[in-house]
Short mmCIF file of C-alpha atoms and ligand atoms in Angstrom, two decimals:
data_model
loop_
_atom_site.label_atom_id
_atom_site.label_comp_id
_atom_site.label_asym_id
_atom_site.label_seq_id
_atom_site.Cartn_x
_atom_site.Cartn_y
_atom_site.Cartn_z
CA UNK A 1 -0.81 -30.74 -5.05
CA UNK A 2 -0.47 -32.35 -8.43
CA UNK A 3 2.79 -32.06 -10.31
CA UNK A 4 0.83 -31.72 -13.55
CA UNK A 5 -0.74 -28.47 -12.36
CA UNK A 6 2.57 -27.10 -11.07
CA UNK A 7 4.24 -27.73 -14.44
CA UNK A 8 1.29 -26.27 -16.29
CA UNK A 9 1.49 -23.10 -14.13
CA UNK A 10 5.22 -22.73 -14.81
CA UNK A 11 4.59 -23.17 -18.55
CA UNK A 12 1.90 -20.50 -18.39
CA UNK A 13 4.30 -18.03 -16.69
CA UNK A 14 6.98 -18.76 -19.30
CA UNK A 15 4.43 -18.22 -22.07
CA UNK A 16 3.65 -14.75 -20.74
CA UNK A 17 7.16 -13.64 -19.77
CA UNK A 18 9.49 -15.63 -22.06
CA UNK A 19 12.37 -15.17 -19.61
CA UNK A 20 14.66 -17.57 -17.79
CA UNK A 21 13.83 -15.96 -14.42
CA UNK A 22 10.51 -14.33 -13.59
CA UNK A 23 10.48 -11.90 -10.65
CA UNK A 24 7.31 -10.92 -8.80
CA UNK A 25 7.22 -7.32 -10.01
CA UNK A 26 9.73 -5.31 -11.93
CA UNK A 27 9.59 -1.73 -13.22
CA UNK A 28 9.12 -0.68 -16.85
CA UNK A 29 11.09 2.29 -18.22
CA UNK A 30 11.40 3.77 -21.68
CA UNK A 31 12.98 6.79 -23.34
CA UNK A 32 10.95 9.34 -21.36
CA UNK A 33 12.55 8.33 -18.06
CA UNK A 34 16.00 8.76 -19.59
CA UNK A 35 15.13 12.12 -21.16
CA UNK A 36 13.65 13.47 -17.93
CA UNK A 37 16.66 12.34 -15.91
CA UNK A 38 19.07 14.04 -18.33
CA UNK A 39 16.94 17.18 -18.24
CA UNK A 40 17.13 17.08 -14.46
CA UNK A 41 20.91 16.61 -14.38
CA UNK A 42 21.44 19.37 -16.96
CA UNK A 43 19.35 21.74 -14.85
CA UNK A 44 21.53 21.03 -11.77
CA UNK A 45 18.34 20.60 -9.74
CA UNK A 46 18.80 17.00 -8.68
CA UNK A 47 18.11 17.33 -4.98
CA UNK A 48 15.31 18.53 -2.77
CA UNK A 49 13.99 21.42 -4.84
CA UNK A 50 12.99 21.58 -8.48
CA UNK A 51 10.13 21.75 -10.93
CA UNK A 52 9.77 17.97 -11.32
CA UNK A 53 8.59 17.62 -7.71
CA UNK A 54 5.75 20.06 -8.37
CA UNK A 55 4.95 18.43 -11.71
CA UNK A 56 4.86 14.97 -10.14
CA UNK A 57 2.61 16.16 -7.30
CA UNK A 58 0.26 17.74 -9.83
CA UNK A 59 0.09 14.56 -11.90
CA UNK A 60 -0.94 12.63 -8.77
CA UNK A 61 -3.57 15.29 -7.99
CA UNK A 62 -4.98 14.99 -11.53
CA UNK A 63 -4.98 11.22 -11.43
CA UNK A 64 -6.37 10.59 -7.94
CA UNK A 65 -8.71 13.54 -7.67
CA UNK A 66 -7.17 14.46 -4.30
CA UNK A 67 -7.00 18.22 -3.77
CA UNK A 68 -3.42 18.17 -2.45
CA UNK A 69 -0.38 15.91 -2.83
CA UNK A 70 2.91 16.19 -0.95
CA UNK A 71 5.86 14.15 -2.23
CA UNK A 72 8.06 12.34 0.29
CA UNK A 73 11.25 10.31 0.19
CA UNK A 74 9.38 7.00 0.56
CA UNK A 75 6.02 5.55 1.52
CA UNK A 76 7.05 4.84 5.10
CA UNK A 77 7.97 8.50 5.74
CA UNK A 78 4.64 9.53 4.18
CA UNK A 79 2.87 7.25 6.67
CA UNK A 80 4.95 8.54 9.59
CA UNK A 81 4.07 12.15 8.78
CA UNK A 82 0.43 11.21 8.20
CA UNK A 83 0.31 9.78 11.73
CA UNK A 84 1.54 13.07 13.19
CA UNK A 85 -0.79 15.11 10.96
CA UNK A 86 -3.76 12.96 12.01
CA UNK A 87 -3.05 14.02 15.59
CA UNK A 88 -1.51 10.80 16.88
CA UNK A 89 0.35 11.56 20.11
CA UNK A 90 2.96 9.54 22.01
CA UNK A 91 1.24 6.81 24.00
CA UNK A 92 -1.89 6.73 21.81
CA UNK A 93 -3.20 3.58 20.22
CA UNK A 94 -3.69 3.25 16.46
CA UNK A 95 -5.93 0.58 14.98
CA UNK A 96 -4.58 -1.28 11.97
CA UNK A 97 -4.38 -4.68 10.29
CA UNK A 98 -2.18 -7.55 11.37
CA UNK A 99 -2.14 -8.64 7.73
CA UNK A 100 -0.07 -5.85 6.18
CA UNK A 101 3.47 -4.95 5.21
CA UNK A 102 5.62 -3.99 8.21
CA UNK A 103 5.91 -0.33 7.09
CA UNK A 104 2.33 0.33 8.24
CA UNK A 105 3.15 -0.64 11.83
CA UNK A 106 6.64 0.83 11.82
CA UNK A 107 5.14 4.23 11.02
CA UNK A 108 2.78 3.89 13.99
CA UNK A 109 5.76 3.02 16.19
CA UNK A 110 7.77 6.00 14.87
CA UNK A 111 4.97 8.23 16.19
CA UNK A 112 5.47 6.50 19.58
CA UNK A 113 2.01 5.02 19.33
CA UNK A 114 0.91 1.42 19.82
CA UNK A 115 -0.75 -0.66 17.09
CA UNK A 116 -3.99 -2.51 17.85
CA UNK A 117 -4.69 -5.34 15.40
CA UNK A 118 -8.11 -5.86 13.85
CA UNK A 119 -9.08 -8.72 11.56
CA UNK A 120 -9.54 -8.45 7.79
CA UNK A 121 -12.25 -9.71 5.45
CA UNK A 122 -11.33 -12.81 3.48
CA UNK A 123 -12.40 -11.30 0.15
CA UNK A 124 -10.60 -7.92 0.32
CA UNK A 125 -7.76 -8.97 2.67
CA UNK A 126 -8.31 -5.46 4.07
CA UNK A 127 -9.75 -4.32 7.41
CA UNK A 128 -13.15 -5.78 8.25
CA UNK A 129 -15.79 -3.17 9.20
CA UNK A 130 -17.62 -5.77 11.31
CA UNK A 131 -14.46 -6.67 13.21
CA UNK A 132 -13.69 -2.98 13.76
CA UNK A 133 -17.17 -2.15 15.05
CA UNK A 134 -17.22 -5.23 17.25
CA UNK A 135 -13.83 -4.37 18.77
CA UNK A 136 -14.81 -0.78 19.52
CA UNK A 137 -18.17 -1.76 21.05
CA UNK A 138 -16.51 -4.32 23.28
CA UNK A 139 -13.37 -2.42 24.21
CA UNK A 140 -13.83 1.33 23.87
CA UNK A 141 -15.83 4.28 25.15
CA UNK A 142 -16.20 7.87 24.03
CA UNK A 143 -15.37 10.69 26.46
CA UNK A 144 -15.48 14.36 25.38
CA UNK A 145 -15.61 13.32 21.72
CA UNK A 146 -12.49 11.14 22.01
CA UNK A 147 -12.30 7.37 22.07
CA UNK A 148 -10.50 5.52 24.85
CA UNK A 149 -9.59 1.86 25.22
CA UNK A 150 -11.31 0.54 28.38
CA UNK A 151 -8.58 -1.98 29.03
CA UNK A 152 -5.54 0.29 28.73
CA UNK A 153 -7.08 3.72 29.32
CA UNK A 154 -5.20 4.97 26.26
CA UNK A 155 -6.70 7.12 23.56
CA UNK A 156 -7.42 5.47 20.20
CA UNK A 157 -6.64 8.36 17.88
CA UNK A 158 -6.33 6.90 14.39
CA UNK A 159 -7.11 3.94 12.19
CA UNK A 160 -4.91 2.79 9.30
CA UNK A 161 -6.62 0.39 6.89
CA UNK A 162 -4.52 -0.95 4.00
CA UNK A 163 -5.69 -1.83 0.46
CA UNK A 164 -3.92 -5.17 0.01
CA UNK A 165 -2.28 -5.84 -3.38
CA UNK A 166 -4.36 -2.99 -4.84
CA UNK A 167 -7.76 -4.50 -3.97
CA UNK A 168 -9.93 -1.82 -2.36
CA UNK A 169 -11.21 -2.72 1.11
CA UNK A 170 -14.62 -1.72 2.48
CA UNK A 171 -13.41 1.82 3.04
CA UNK A 172 -16.80 3.56 3.14
CA UNK A 173 -17.94 1.42 6.07
CA UNK A 174 -14.58 1.80 7.86
CA UNK A 175 -14.72 5.60 7.43
CA UNK A 176 -18.31 5.75 8.71
CA UNK A 177 -17.46 3.76 11.85
CA UNK A 178 -14.36 5.86 12.55
CA UNK A 179 -16.39 9.01 12.03
CA UNK A 180 -18.91 7.86 14.65
CA UNK A 181 -16.09 7.21 17.12
CA UNK A 182 -14.04 10.36 16.44
CA UNK A 183 -11.11 8.36 15.07
CA UNK A 184 -9.02 9.76 12.17
CA UNK A 185 -8.62 7.56 9.11
CA UNK A 186 -5.25 7.36 7.36
CA UNK A 187 -5.42 5.06 4.35
CA UNK A 188 -2.29 3.13 3.52
CA UNK A 189 -2.74 3.19 -0.26
CA UNK A 190 0.91 2.28 -0.94
CA UNK A 191 -0.18 -0.65 -3.08
CA UNK A 192 -3.29 0.84 -4.64
CA UNK A 193 -2.39 3.74 -6.94
CA UNK A 194 -4.95 3.28 -9.74
CA UNK A 195 -7.51 1.48 -7.54
CA UNK A 196 -10.94 2.99 -7.05
CA UNK A 197 -14.02 2.31 -5.00
CA UNK A 198 -17.17 3.48 -6.80
CA UNK A 199 -15.02 5.75 -9.00
CA UNK A 200 -13.33 7.43 -5.99
CA UNK A 201 -9.61 6.82 -5.69
CA UNK A 202 -8.32 4.81 -2.74
CA UNK A 203 -6.52 7.06 -0.27
CA UNK A 204 -9.07 9.86 -0.71
CA UNK A 205 -11.73 8.49 1.67
CA UNK A 206 -9.82 9.20 4.88
CA UNK A 207 -8.43 12.48 6.23
CA UNK A 208 -5.12 11.46 4.71
CA UNK A 209 -3.87 8.79 2.33
CA UNK A 210 -0.33 7.66 1.56
CA UNK A 211 1.28 6.22 -1.58
CA UNK A 212 4.59 4.49 -2.28
CA UNK A 213 6.73 4.56 -5.41
CA UNK A 214 9.23 1.94 -4.35
CA UNK A 215 10.83 -0.11 -7.14
CA UNK A 216 8.29 -2.92 -6.89
CA UNK A 217 5.14 -0.77 -6.89
CA UNK A 218 2.87 -0.09 -9.89
CA UNK A 219 4.90 3.00 -10.79
CA UNK A 220 8.29 3.81 -9.32
CA UNK A 221 10.59 6.74 -8.61
CA UNK A 222 13.34 4.41 -7.39
CA UNK A 223 12.20 5.28 -3.89
CA UNK A 224 9.44 7.70 -3.09
CA UNK A 225 6.10 8.34 -1.50
CA UNK A 226 3.23 10.82 -1.35
CA UNK A 227 0.69 12.12 1.13
CA UNK A 228 -2.70 12.93 -0.42
CA UNK A 229 -5.47 14.89 1.29
CA UNK A 230 -8.41 17.20 0.61
CA UNK A 231 -7.65 19.30 3.70
CA UNK A 232 -5.70 22.46 2.88
CA UNK A 233 -4.43 22.99 6.44
CA UNK A 234 -3.09 19.43 6.63
CA UNK A 235 -1.50 19.81 3.20
CA UNK A 236 0.35 22.99 4.20
CA UNK A 237 1.49 21.36 7.43
CA UNK A 238 2.60 18.23 5.57
CA UNK A 239 4.78 20.25 3.19
CA UNK A 240 6.22 22.24 6.11
CA UNK A 241 7.01 19.21 8.28
CA UNK A 242 8.52 17.24 5.38
CA UNK A 243 10.86 20.11 4.45
CA UNK A 244 12.66 20.59 7.82
CA UNK A 245 9.92 23.02 8.97
CA UNK A 246 11.84 25.83 7.29
CA UNK A 247 10.10 29.19 7.23
CA UNK A 248 9.98 30.39 3.64
CA UNK A 249 12.51 33.16 3.11
CA UNK A 250 14.85 34.01 0.19
CA UNK A 251 18.07 33.53 2.22
CA UNK A 252 17.44 33.22 5.96
CA UNK A 253 17.38 29.84 7.65
CA UNK A 254 14.78 29.61 10.37
CA UNK A 255 12.65 26.70 11.54
CA UNK A 256 9.67 26.76 13.87
CA UNK A 257 9.56 23.13 15.01
CA UNK A 258 11.48 19.88 14.78
CA UNK A 259 10.88 19.06 11.13
CA UNK A 260 11.85 16.14 8.94
CA UNK A 261 14.02 15.85 5.86
CA UNK A 262 11.45 13.72 4.07
CA UNK A 263 11.62 15.54 0.72
CA UNK A 264 11.54 13.61 -2.51
CA UNK A 265 14.65 14.54 -4.56
CA UNK A 266 13.92 16.18 -7.90
CA UNK A 267 15.76 13.39 -9.71
CA UNK A 268 13.33 10.82 -8.31
CA UNK A 269 10.37 13.03 -9.13
CA UNK A 270 11.63 13.17 -12.75
CA UNK A 271 11.19 9.40 -12.94
CA UNK A 272 7.73 9.75 -11.42
CA UNK A 273 6.64 12.27 -14.07
CA UNK A 274 7.70 9.89 -16.84
CA UNK A 275 6.00 6.92 -15.14
CA UNK A 276 2.72 8.80 -14.72
CA UNK A 277 2.55 9.25 -18.51
CA UNK A 278 2.23 5.47 -18.75
CA UNK A 279 0.04 4.58 -15.79
CA UNK A 280 -3.22 4.24 -17.74
CA UNK A 281 -1.47 1.91 -20.16
CA UNK A 282 0.01 -0.09 -17.24
CA UNK A 283 -3.47 -0.44 -15.72
CA UNK A 284 -4.93 -1.79 -18.97
CA UNK A 285 -2.19 -4.36 -19.42
CA UNK A 286 -2.54 -5.42 -15.79
CA UNK A 287 -6.29 -5.78 -16.19
CA UNK A 288 -5.75 -8.10 -19.18
CA UNK A 289 -3.17 -10.14 -17.24
CA UNK A 290 -5.56 -10.44 -14.32
CA UNK A 291 -8.36 -11.66 -16.62
CA UNK A 292 -6.00 -14.15 -18.18
CA UNK A 293 -5.02 -15.60 -14.80
CA UNK A 294 -8.60 -15.60 -13.60
CA UNK A 295 -9.56 -17.83 -16.53
CA UNK A 296 -6.49 -19.99 -16.15
CA UNK A 297 -7.00 -20.63 -12.43
CA UNK A 298 -10.73 -21.04 -12.95
CA UNK A 299 -10.01 -23.94 -15.29
CA UNK A 300 -7.72 -25.48 -12.67
CA UNK A 301 -10.08 -24.97 -9.73
CA UNK A 302 -7.71 -22.64 -7.87
CA UNK A 303 -9.06 -19.51 -6.13
CA UNK A 304 -7.76 -16.35 -7.82
CA UNK A 305 -8.30 -13.17 -5.74
CA UNK A 306 -10.53 -10.52 -7.34
CA UNK A 307 -11.95 -7.22 -6.05
CA UNK A 308 -15.39 -6.90 -4.41
CA UNK A 309 -18.43 -5.34 -6.10
CA UNK A 310 -18.01 -1.61 -6.72
CA UNK A 311 -14.23 -1.86 -6.50
CA UNK A 312 -11.74 -1.47 -9.33
CA UNK A 313 -8.30 -2.87 -8.55
CA UNK A 314 -5.02 -1.75 -10.10
CA UNK A 315 -4.12 -5.47 -10.18
CA UNK A 316 -0.73 -4.67 -8.68
CA UNK A 317 0.10 -8.14 -7.38
CA UNK A 318 -1.85 -11.21 -8.44
CA UNK A 319 -2.71 -13.56 -5.60
CA UNK A 320 -4.10 -17.06 -5.33
CA UNK A 321 -5.55 -18.92 -2.37
CA UNK A 322 -4.35 -22.47 -1.89
CA UNK A 323 -6.12 -25.10 0.20
CA UNK A 324 -3.66 -25.41 3.07
CA UNK A 325 -0.30 -24.30 4.40
CA UNK A 326 1.16 -27.58 3.19
CA UNK A 327 -0.11 -27.05 -0.35
CA UNK A 328 1.16 -23.47 -0.26
CA UNK A 329 4.64 -24.56 0.76
CA UNK A 330 4.81 -27.18 -2.00
CA UNK A 331 3.70 -24.59 -4.57
CA UNK A 332 6.21 -21.96 -3.43
CA UNK A 333 9.10 -24.37 -3.21
CA UNK A 334 8.50 -25.94 -6.62
CA UNK A 335 7.93 -22.69 -8.51
CA UNK A 336 10.94 -20.88 -7.02
CA UNK A 337 13.13 -23.89 -7.78
CA UNK A 338 11.98 -23.51 -11.37
CA UNK A 339 12.92 -19.80 -11.56
CA UNK A 340 9.38 -18.52 -11.16
CA UNK A 341 9.29 -16.23 -8.16
CA UNK A 342 6.28 -16.73 -5.90
CA UNK A 343 5.95 -15.85 -2.23
CA UNK A 344 3.60 -16.18 0.70
CA UNK A 345 1.73 -13.16 2.04
CA UNK A 346 3.44 -11.38 4.97
CA UNK A 347 3.81 -13.00 8.33
CA UNK A 348 1.21 -11.43 10.63
CA UNK A 349 2.42 -8.26 12.36
CA UNK A 350 1.02 -9.53 15.67
CA UNK A 351 3.51 -12.43 15.49
CA UNK A 352 6.59 -10.22 15.03
CA UNK A 353 8.68 -9.76 18.20
CA UNK A 354 8.28 -5.96 18.37
CA UNK A 355 4.46 -6.13 18.12
CA UNK A 356 3.86 -9.40 19.95
CA UNK A 357 2.42 -7.68 23.04
CA UNK A 358 -0.06 -5.50 21.13
CA UNK A 359 -3.78 -5.99 21.65
CA UNK A 360 -5.62 -7.85 18.89
CA UNK A 361 -8.98 -9.45 18.17
CA UNK A 362 -9.31 -13.12 17.16
CA UNK A 363 -7.64 -12.38 13.76
CA UNK A 364 -9.49 -15.42 12.49
CA UNK A 365 -9.44 -14.47 8.79
CA UNK A 366 -5.94 -12.98 8.96
CA UNK A 367 -4.56 -16.26 10.31
CA UNK A 368 -6.47 -18.25 7.70
CA UNK A 369 -5.19 -16.07 4.84
CA UNK A 370 -1.62 -15.95 6.15
CA UNK A 371 -1.34 -19.71 5.60
CA UNK A 372 -2.86 -19.82 2.14
CA UNK A 373 -2.20 -16.68 0.08
CA UNK A 374 0.53 -16.76 -2.55
CA UNK A 375 1.62 -13.98 -4.91
CA UNK A 376 2.59 -14.93 -8.44
CA UNK A 377 4.59 -12.96 -11.05
CA UNK A 378 2.64 -9.79 -11.87
CA UNK A 379 4.99 -7.59 -13.93
CA UNK A 380 4.11 -6.01 -17.22
CA UNK A 381 5.67 -8.30 -19.86
CA UNK A 382 8.67 -6.77 -21.67
C1 PLP B 401 5.35 -0.47 -0.02
C2 PLP B 401 4.49 -0.27 1.13
C3 PLP B 401 4.67 0.83 2.03
C4 PLP B 401 5.73 1.88 1.89
O1 PLP B 401 6.95 1.39 1.54
P1 PLP B 401 8.21 2.27 1.14
O2 PLP B 401 9.17 1.20 0.71
O3 PLP B 401 8.66 2.98 2.37
O4 PLP B 401 7.89 3.21 0.03
C5 PLP B 401 3.77 0.97 3.06
N1 PLP B 401 2.77 0.10 3.24
C6 PLP B 401 2.56 -0.95 2.42
C7 PLP B 401 1.40 -1.84 2.67
C8 PLP B 401 3.42 -1.18 1.35
O5 PLP B 401 3.21 -2.23 0.55
#
């Protein structure tokens, strides 16, 4: 990798961000966040009940077009609950990607289920419909409307595809295959708030979708998450399970199952309400940044990752594809040394000790991408 290009890239980052150190993604706040927080503190409703939670849920409903939204304390807890709501039982298998953030697989493990790793497409970095269909045809059979893994005898009850860096995956094909096999789809849309496929928001194709509002995501509540669904029964159950399964009553405390304290505090929701006022503006700025980088890398013959036809990405994290692991390592080392944060895509889940025994397909594309993908600074400039 030529030093000239590396220096040119660092100059380009400095031109955009004009800062001594450039992180990968940092949040943007203004006066609204401060006002809403003060309002929240003055009201005394800072904890697990309050109007801001409802307001924030409604803003997500308006924005995504989902019929219901249930706020949670983070994206991982949203995924955990979504597993249970999708009917995943202890000992079941859940199909997902090996190329994802660890939260996806942790949530499967929290439900005492076992991940099965399916390859991704190179262009979306999300689950490959061909790989999914091929795996099921080779390894599964349907009995009484349920799908079982021939090898393990276990039920495959759900599938969790993940929209990597905000780029929508081939979700219509994945949903159609899962529908044929009686497998529930839970979309991990933690990275893709503001991403659409053919005008339909990511996370609304499956039975359930989950969002994250962690500090590094496109909007943040400090920490936070959301379950979205069009199914009223699931929505009611989600709210119940996330709020200690308390039976609504003015003063009595009674609970009808082991519930979870996965509520989003009102003070976090206040931040979310303020952030949602800006999301359309964030998306426009990110689109411009993405176009800028696309041109820049085009001129330097480096592959810049863009969404597939029909997909609109939120451009959460920009990513480039380098020619080899060696080239990637040189790029990452040089840029970080020069105060420009860059990082490789996640290590494959199938290579982590706790998931090393899980069944997987060839993971050909996942392995290829894992050695070459690098994220570059993607924040909204100050
Ligand atoms: C951020 C993220 C989550 C959820 O993370 P939390 O920090 O728990 O909000 C889940 N899956 C993916 C792919 C993510 O990037």
